CSV table of C-alpha atoms (C1' of nucleotides) in Angstrom, one decimal:
chain,number,residue,atom,x,y,z
A,55,MET,CA,27.5,11.9,-8.1
A,56,GLN,CA,28.6,13.1,-3.5
A,57,LYS,CA,30.1,16.8,-3.9
A,58,CYS,CA,33.9,17.5,-3.2
A,59,PRO,CA,33.9,19.6,0.4
A,60,VAL,CA,36.2,21.4,-0.9
A,61,GLU,CA,33.7,23.1,-3.5
A,62,ILE,CA,31.2,23.2,-1.0
A,63,THR,CA,33.3,26.1,0.8
A,64,VAL,CA,34.4,27.9,-2.2
A,65,GLU,CA,31.0,28.1,-2.6
A,66,LEU,CA,30.6,29.1,1.4
A,67,ILE,CA,32.9,31.9,1.1
A,68,GLU,CA,32.5,33.3,-3.0
A,69,GLY,CA,30.0,36.2,-2.8
A,70,LYS,CA,31.8,39.1,-4.5
A,71,TRP,CA,31.8,40.2,-0.9
A,72,LYS,CA,31.6,37.6,1.5
A,73,THR,CA,35.1,37.5,2.5
A,74,GLU,CA,35.1,41.4,3.5
A,75,LEU,CA,32.3,40.8,5.6
A,76,LEU,CA,34.4,37.3,7.6
A,77,ARG,CA,37.0,39.4,7.9
A,78,HIS,CA,34.6,42.2,9.9
A,79,LEU,CA,32.9,40.1,12.0
A,80,LEU,CA,35.4,37.7,13.1
A,81,GLY,CA,36.5,41.9,14.5
A,82,GLY,CA,33.6,41.1,16.7
A,83,THR,CA,29.7,41.5,16.4
A,84,LYS,CA,28.7,44.3,13.9
A,85,ARG,CA,25.3,46.0,13.8
A,86,PHE,CA,23.9,46.0,10.1
A,87,ASN,CA,24.9,49.9,9.7
A,88,GLU,CA,27.8,49.4,11.2
A,89,LEU,CA,29.1,47.2,9.1
A,90,ARG,CA,27.7,49.4,6.4
A,91,ARG,CA,29.7,52.3,7.7
A,92,LEU,CA,32.9,50.2,6.4
A,93,MET,CA,31.8,48.9,3.4
A,94,PRO,CA,30.1,52.0,1.6
A,95,GLU,CA,29.7,50.4,-1.3
A,96,VAL,CA,28.4,47.9,-0.9
A,97,THR,CA,23.8,48.3,-2.4
A,98,GLN,CA,21.9,47.4,1.6
A,99,ARG,CA,21.0,45.3,0.1
A,100,VAL,CA,23.9,43.2,-1.6
A,101,MET,CA,24.7,43.0,1.2
A,102,THR,CA,21.8,42.1,3.4
A,103,ASN,CA,21.6,38.7,0.5
A,104,GLN,CA,25.0,38.2,1.4
A,105,LEU,CA,24.0,37.5,4.9
A,106,ARG,CA,21.0,36.2,5.1
A,107,GLU,CA,22.9,33.7,2.9
A,108,MET,CA,25.4,33.3,5.8
A,109,GLU,CA,22.6,32.8,7.9
A,110,ARG,CA,21.1,29.8,6.1
A,111,ASP,CA,24.4,28.3,5.4
A,112,GLY,CA,24.9,28.0,8.8
A,113,LEU,CA,28.3,30.7,9.4
A,114,VAL,CA,26.1,33.9,10.5
A,115,GLU,CA,23.8,35.0,13.4
A,116,ARG,CA,21.0,37.5,13.6
A,117,THR,CA,19.8,38.9,16.8
A,118,VAL,CA,16.8,41.0,16.0
A,119,TYR,CA,16.3,43.2,18.3
A,120,ALA,CA,12.5,44.5,19.2
A,121,GLU,CA,13.1,48.0,19.6
A,122,ILE,CA,12.6,51.8,18.4
A,123,PRO,CA,14.8,52.6,16.7
A,124,PRO,CA,14.7,49.0,15.1
A,125,LYS,CA,18.3,47.2,15.9
A,126,VAL,CA,20.1,43.8,14.2
A,127,GLU,CA,23.7,42.7,14.6
A,128,TYR,CA,25.3,40.1,13.2
A,129,ARG,CA,27.1,37.6,14.6
A,130,LEU,CA,29.3,34.6,13.6
A,131,THR,CA,28.5,31.5,14.5
A,132,GLU,CA,31.0,29.0,16.3
A,133,LEU,CA,31.0,27.2,12.5
A,134,GLY,CA,32.0,30.7,11.3
A,135,ARG,CA,34.7,31.4,13.8
A,136,SER,CA,35.8,27.8,12.8
A,137,LEU,CA,36.4,29.1,9.1
A,138,GLU,CA,39.8,31.9,10.2
A,139,PRO,CA,42.8,29.2,10.3
A,140,MET,CA,41.3,28.3,7.1
A,141,LEU,CA,41.4,31.8,5.6
A,142,LEU,CA,44.6,32.4,7.1
A,143,GLU,CA,45.4,30.0,4.9
A,144,MET,CA,43.9,31.6,2.2
A,145,LEU,CA,46.0,34.9,2.7
A,146,ARG,CA,48.9,33.2,2.9
A,147,TRP,CA,48.4,31.3,-0.4
A,148,GLY,CA,47.3,34.5,-1.6
A,149,GLU,CA,50.1,37.3,-0.5
A,150,ALA,CA,52.8,34.5,-1.6
A,151,TYR,CA,50.6,34.1,-5.1
A,152,VAL,CA,50.3,37.8,-5.9
A,153,ARG,CA,54.5,38.3,-5.1
A,154,ALA,CA,55.2,35.2,-7.4
A,155,ALA,CA,52.6,36.4,-10.5
A,156,GLU,CA,53.6,40.0,-10.4
A,157,ALA,CA,57.7,38.3,-10.5
A,158,ALA,CA,56.5,36.6,-13.1
A,159,GLY,CA,54.6,39.2,-14.8
A,160,CYS,CA,51.3,37.9,-15.1
A,161,ASP,CA,49.4,40.3,-16.5
A,162,ARG,CA,45.9,39.6,-14.2
A,163,SER,CA,44.2,42.2,-16.1
A,164,ARG,CA,40.6,41.4,-17.0
A,165,ASN,CA,40.5,43.3,-20.2
A,166,PRO,CA,43.3,42.5,-22.0
B,221,MET,CA,42.1,50.2,-2.1
B,222,GLN,CA,43.5,47.0,-1.9
B,223,LYS,CA,42.1,43.3,-2.4
B,224,CYS,CA,42.6,41.3,-0.4
B,225,PRO,CA,44.5,38.5,-1.1
B,226,VAL,CA,41.7,35.5,0.1
B,227,GLU,CA,39.4,37.0,-2.5
B,228,ILE,CA,41.8,36.5,-5.0
B,229,THR,CA,42.8,33.2,-3.6
B,230,VAL,CA,38.9,32.4,-4.1
B,231,GLU,CA,38.8,34.6,-7.7
B,232,LEU,CA,40.9,31.3,-8.8
B,233,ILE,CA,39.3,29.0,-7.9
B,234,GLU,CA,36.0,30.0,-7.6
B,235,GLY,CA,35.0,28.6,-11.7
B,236,LYS,CA,32.4,25.7,-11.7
B,237,TRP,CA,34.2,23.0,-12.1
B,238,LYS,CA,37.7,24.9,-11.8
B,239,THR,CA,38.4,23.4,-8.0
B,240,GLU,CA,37.5,19.6,-9.9
B,241,LEU,CA,40.3,20.4,-13.4
B,242,LEU,CA,42.5,21.0,-10.3
B,243,ARG,CA,42.2,17.5,-8.5
B,244,HIS,CA,42.7,15.8,-11.6
B,245,LEU,CA,45.3,17.6,-12.2
B,246,LEU,CA,46.9,17.0,-9.3
B,247,GLY,CA,47.7,13.5,-10.5
B,248,GLY,CA,50.0,14.5,-12.6
B,249,THR,CA,49.3,15.7,-16.6
B,250,LYS,CA,46.3,15.5,-18.7
B,251,ARG,CA,45.1,15.2,-22.7
B,252,PHE,CA,42.2,17.7,-22.8
B,253,ASN,CA,40.1,14.1,-24.1
B,254,GLU,CA,41.3,13.6,-20.8
B,255,LEU,CA,39.7,15.8,-18.4
B,256,ARG,CA,36.7,15.3,-21.2
B,257,ARG,CA,36.4,11.4,-20.3
B,258,LEU,CA,36.8,11.9,-16.5
B,259,MET,CA,33.9,15.0,-16.6
B,260,PRO,CA,31.9,14.2,-18.7
B,261,GLU,CA,28.7,16.7,-17.3
B,262,VAL,CA,30.8,19.5,-18.4
B,263,THR,CA,30.4,20.5,-22.2
B,264,GLN,CA,33.8,21.6,-24.3
B,265,ARG,CA,33.0,25.1,-24.1
B,266,VAL,CA,32.6,25.1,-20.8
B,267,MET,CA,35.5,23.5,-19.5
B,268,THR,CA,37.8,25.0,-22.1
B,269,ASN,CA,37.5,28.1,-21.0
B,270,GLN,CA,37.9,27.5,-17.5
B,271,LEU,CA,41.5,25.6,-18.6
B,272,ARG,CA,42.4,28.9,-20.1
B,273,GLU,CA,41.7,31.6,-17.1
B,274,MET,CA,44.0,29.2,-15.4
B,275,GLU,CA,46.5,29.2,-17.7
B,276,ARG,CA,46.1,33.3,-18.1
B,277,ASP,CA,46.6,33.3,-13.8
B,278,GLY,CA,49.1,31.5,-13.5
B,279,LEU,CA,47.8,28.0,-12.1
B,280,VAL,CA,48.2,26.5,-15.8
B,281,GLU,CA,50.1,25.5,-18.5
B,282,ARG,CA,49.0,24.3,-21.8
B,283,THR,CA,51.2,23.0,-24.3
B,284,VAL,CA,50.4,22.2,-27.9
B,285,TYR,CA,52.5,19.4,-30.1
B,286,ALA,CA,52.0,19.9,-34.2
B,287,GLU,CA,50.6,16.2,-35.1
B,288,ILE,CA,48.0,15.0,-36.9
B,289,PRO,CA,45.2,14.8,-34.9
B,290,PRO,CA,46.3,17.4,-32.5
B,291,LYS,CA,47.5,17.0,-28.6
B,292,VAL,CA,47.4,19.3,-26.1
B,293,GLU,CA,48.5,18.9,-22.6
B,294,TYR,CA,47.0,20.3,-19.1
B,295,ARG,CA,49.5,20.1,-16.4
B,296,LEU,CA,49.8,22.6,-13.2
B,297,THR,CA,53.4,25.3,-12.8
B,298,GLU,CA,54.6,24.9,-9.7
B,299,LEU,CA,52.1,28.0,-8.6
B,300,GLY,CA,49.2,25.6,-8.9
B,301,ARG,CA,50.5,22.8,-7.2
B,302,SER,CA,51.3,25.0,-4.9
B,303,LEU,CA,47.6,25.1,-3.9
B,304,GLU,CA,47.7,22.3,-2.3
B,305,PRO,CA,48.2,21.9,0.9
B,306,MET,CA,46.1,24.8,0.8
B,307,LEU,CA,43.3,23.1,-0.3
B,308,LEU,CA,44.2,20.2,1.3
B,309,GLU,CA,42.7,22.5,4.3
B,310,MET,CA,40.0,23.9,2.3
B,311,LEU,CA,38.5,20.3,1.4
B,312,ARG,CA,39.5,19.7,5.7
B,313,TRP,CA,37.4,22.2,7.2
B,314,GLY,CA,33.8,21.3,3.8
B,315,GLU,CA,34.1,17.0,5.5
B,316,ALA,CA,33.4,19.0,8.8
B,317,TYR,CA,31.4,22.0,7.8
B,318,VAL,CA,29.0,19.1,6.3
B,319,ARG,CA,28.8,16.9,9.6
B,320,ALA,CA,28.2,19.7,12.0
B,321,ALA,CA,25.4,20.6,9.3
B,322,GLU,CA,23.9,18.0,9.3
B,323,ALA,CA,24.1,17.8,12.9
B,324,ALA,CA,22.3,21.1,13.1
B,325,GLY,CA,19.9,20.3,10.9
B,326,CYS,CA,20.8,22.9,8.8
B,327,ASP,CA,19.6,22.6,5.0
B,328,ARG,CA,21.1,24.4,2.5
B,329,SER,CA,19.5,23.2,0.2
B,330,ARG,CA,18.9,26.4,-2.8
B,331,ASN,CA,15.7,25.7,-3.9
B,332,PRO,CA,13.1,26.2,-0.3
C,230,DC,C1',17.2,51.5,11.4
C,231,DC,C1',17.2,47.8,8.6
C,232,DG,C1',15.3,46.4,4.7
C,233,DG,C1',11.6,44.4,1.2
C,234,DA,C1',9.9,45.4,-3.3
C,235,DT,C1',11.2,46.3,-8.3
C,236,DC,C1',13.7,46.1,-12.1
C,237,DC,C1',18.0,46.7,-15.0
C,238,DA,C1',23.4,44.9,-16.3
C,239,DT,C1',26.4,42.0,-16.4
C,240,DT,C1',28.7,37.3,-15.9
C,241,DT,C1',28.4,32.5,-15.8
C,242,DA,C1',27.8,28.9,-18.5
C,243,DG,C1',24.9,25.3,-21.7
C,244,DA,C1',23.7,23.9,-25.8
C,245,DT,C1',24.2,23.3,-30.0
C,246,DA,C1',26.8,23.5,-34.9
C,247,DC,C1',31.3,23.5,-36.7
C,248,DT,C1',35.7,23.5,-38.2
C,249,DG,C1',41.9,23.2,-38.8
D,82,DC,C1',41.2,15.9,-31.4
D,83,DA,C1',40.9,20.0,-29.9
D,84,DG,C1',39.0,23.5,-30.6
D,85,DT,C1',35.8,27.5,-32.5
D,86,DA,C1',31.5,30.0,-32.9
D,87,DT,C1',26.5,31.1,-31.9
D,88,DC,C1',22.4,31.2,-29.3
D,89,DT,C1',19.9,31.8,-24.8
D,90,DA,C1',19.3,30.2,-20.2
D,91,DA,C1',19.9,30.9,-15.5
D,92,DA,C1',22.2,33.6,-11.5
D,93,DT,C1',24.3,37.3,-9.6
D,94,DG,C1',24.3,41.6,-8.6
D,95,DG,C1',23.5,47.2,-8.7
D,96,DA,C1',20.6,51.3,-8.6
D,97,DT,C1',16.1,53.0,-6.9
D,98,DC,C1',12.3,53.3,-3.8
D,99,DC,C1',9.4,52.8,-0.4
D,100,DG,C1',7.4,50.8,4.3
D,101,DG,C1',7.0,49.3,9.4
DNA sequence: CCGGATCCATTTAGATACTG
DNA sequence: CAGTATCTAAATGGATCCGG
């Protein structure tokens, strides 16, 4: 059976930190430690993983400069930038959801 | 720190079978075994879990009829139905992605 | 500065059997 | 018919240390 494109889309952005990374990268090219400073809660290993997955998926480009000290830049590919309108849709839906869920007293806490 | 609404949106639909369940439920109310027949690869336990999570999140309504044999219906709430336009956006983006990734020879296989 | 190598904790899903 | 109960497997994320 052929996998639904919606599912494919979800898989591309469902890493724990990917949407935040995408948000920062939509603002322009960033160096590795720049991203680390923007997201201090993420460990180095996990951040590398998430970025490499997005690279493999064709959303992110990685440029290594042969310098001492090393310098590595991450930027969105055209495909990555093409996510923006969809992410905005998701943002607006999410905002509406939060309002609706609060109004309905829906408890979204994961620890009952 | 406040969690990004995009991230919230992703969390609501990122279960392995949730988008498929949503697709079926967008077509109308379904009984439990009806869903099972539509998705034979999912085990009972997992299907129950995913449906219950979506119920807790306010996307799905569950109606139990006090009959023998039991009858349980699942249907989308208004909030759940409000996902449709966003899911269509994601569908269209996903389709474009697949075409672009294939054209670029991007290997998305998870087992190198 | 960037990240690889290890080891561990947690979460998620699947297999299988049983029940009101 | 529509679950629950157990057990196990796999995936994901995190902590920590090491290296060019």
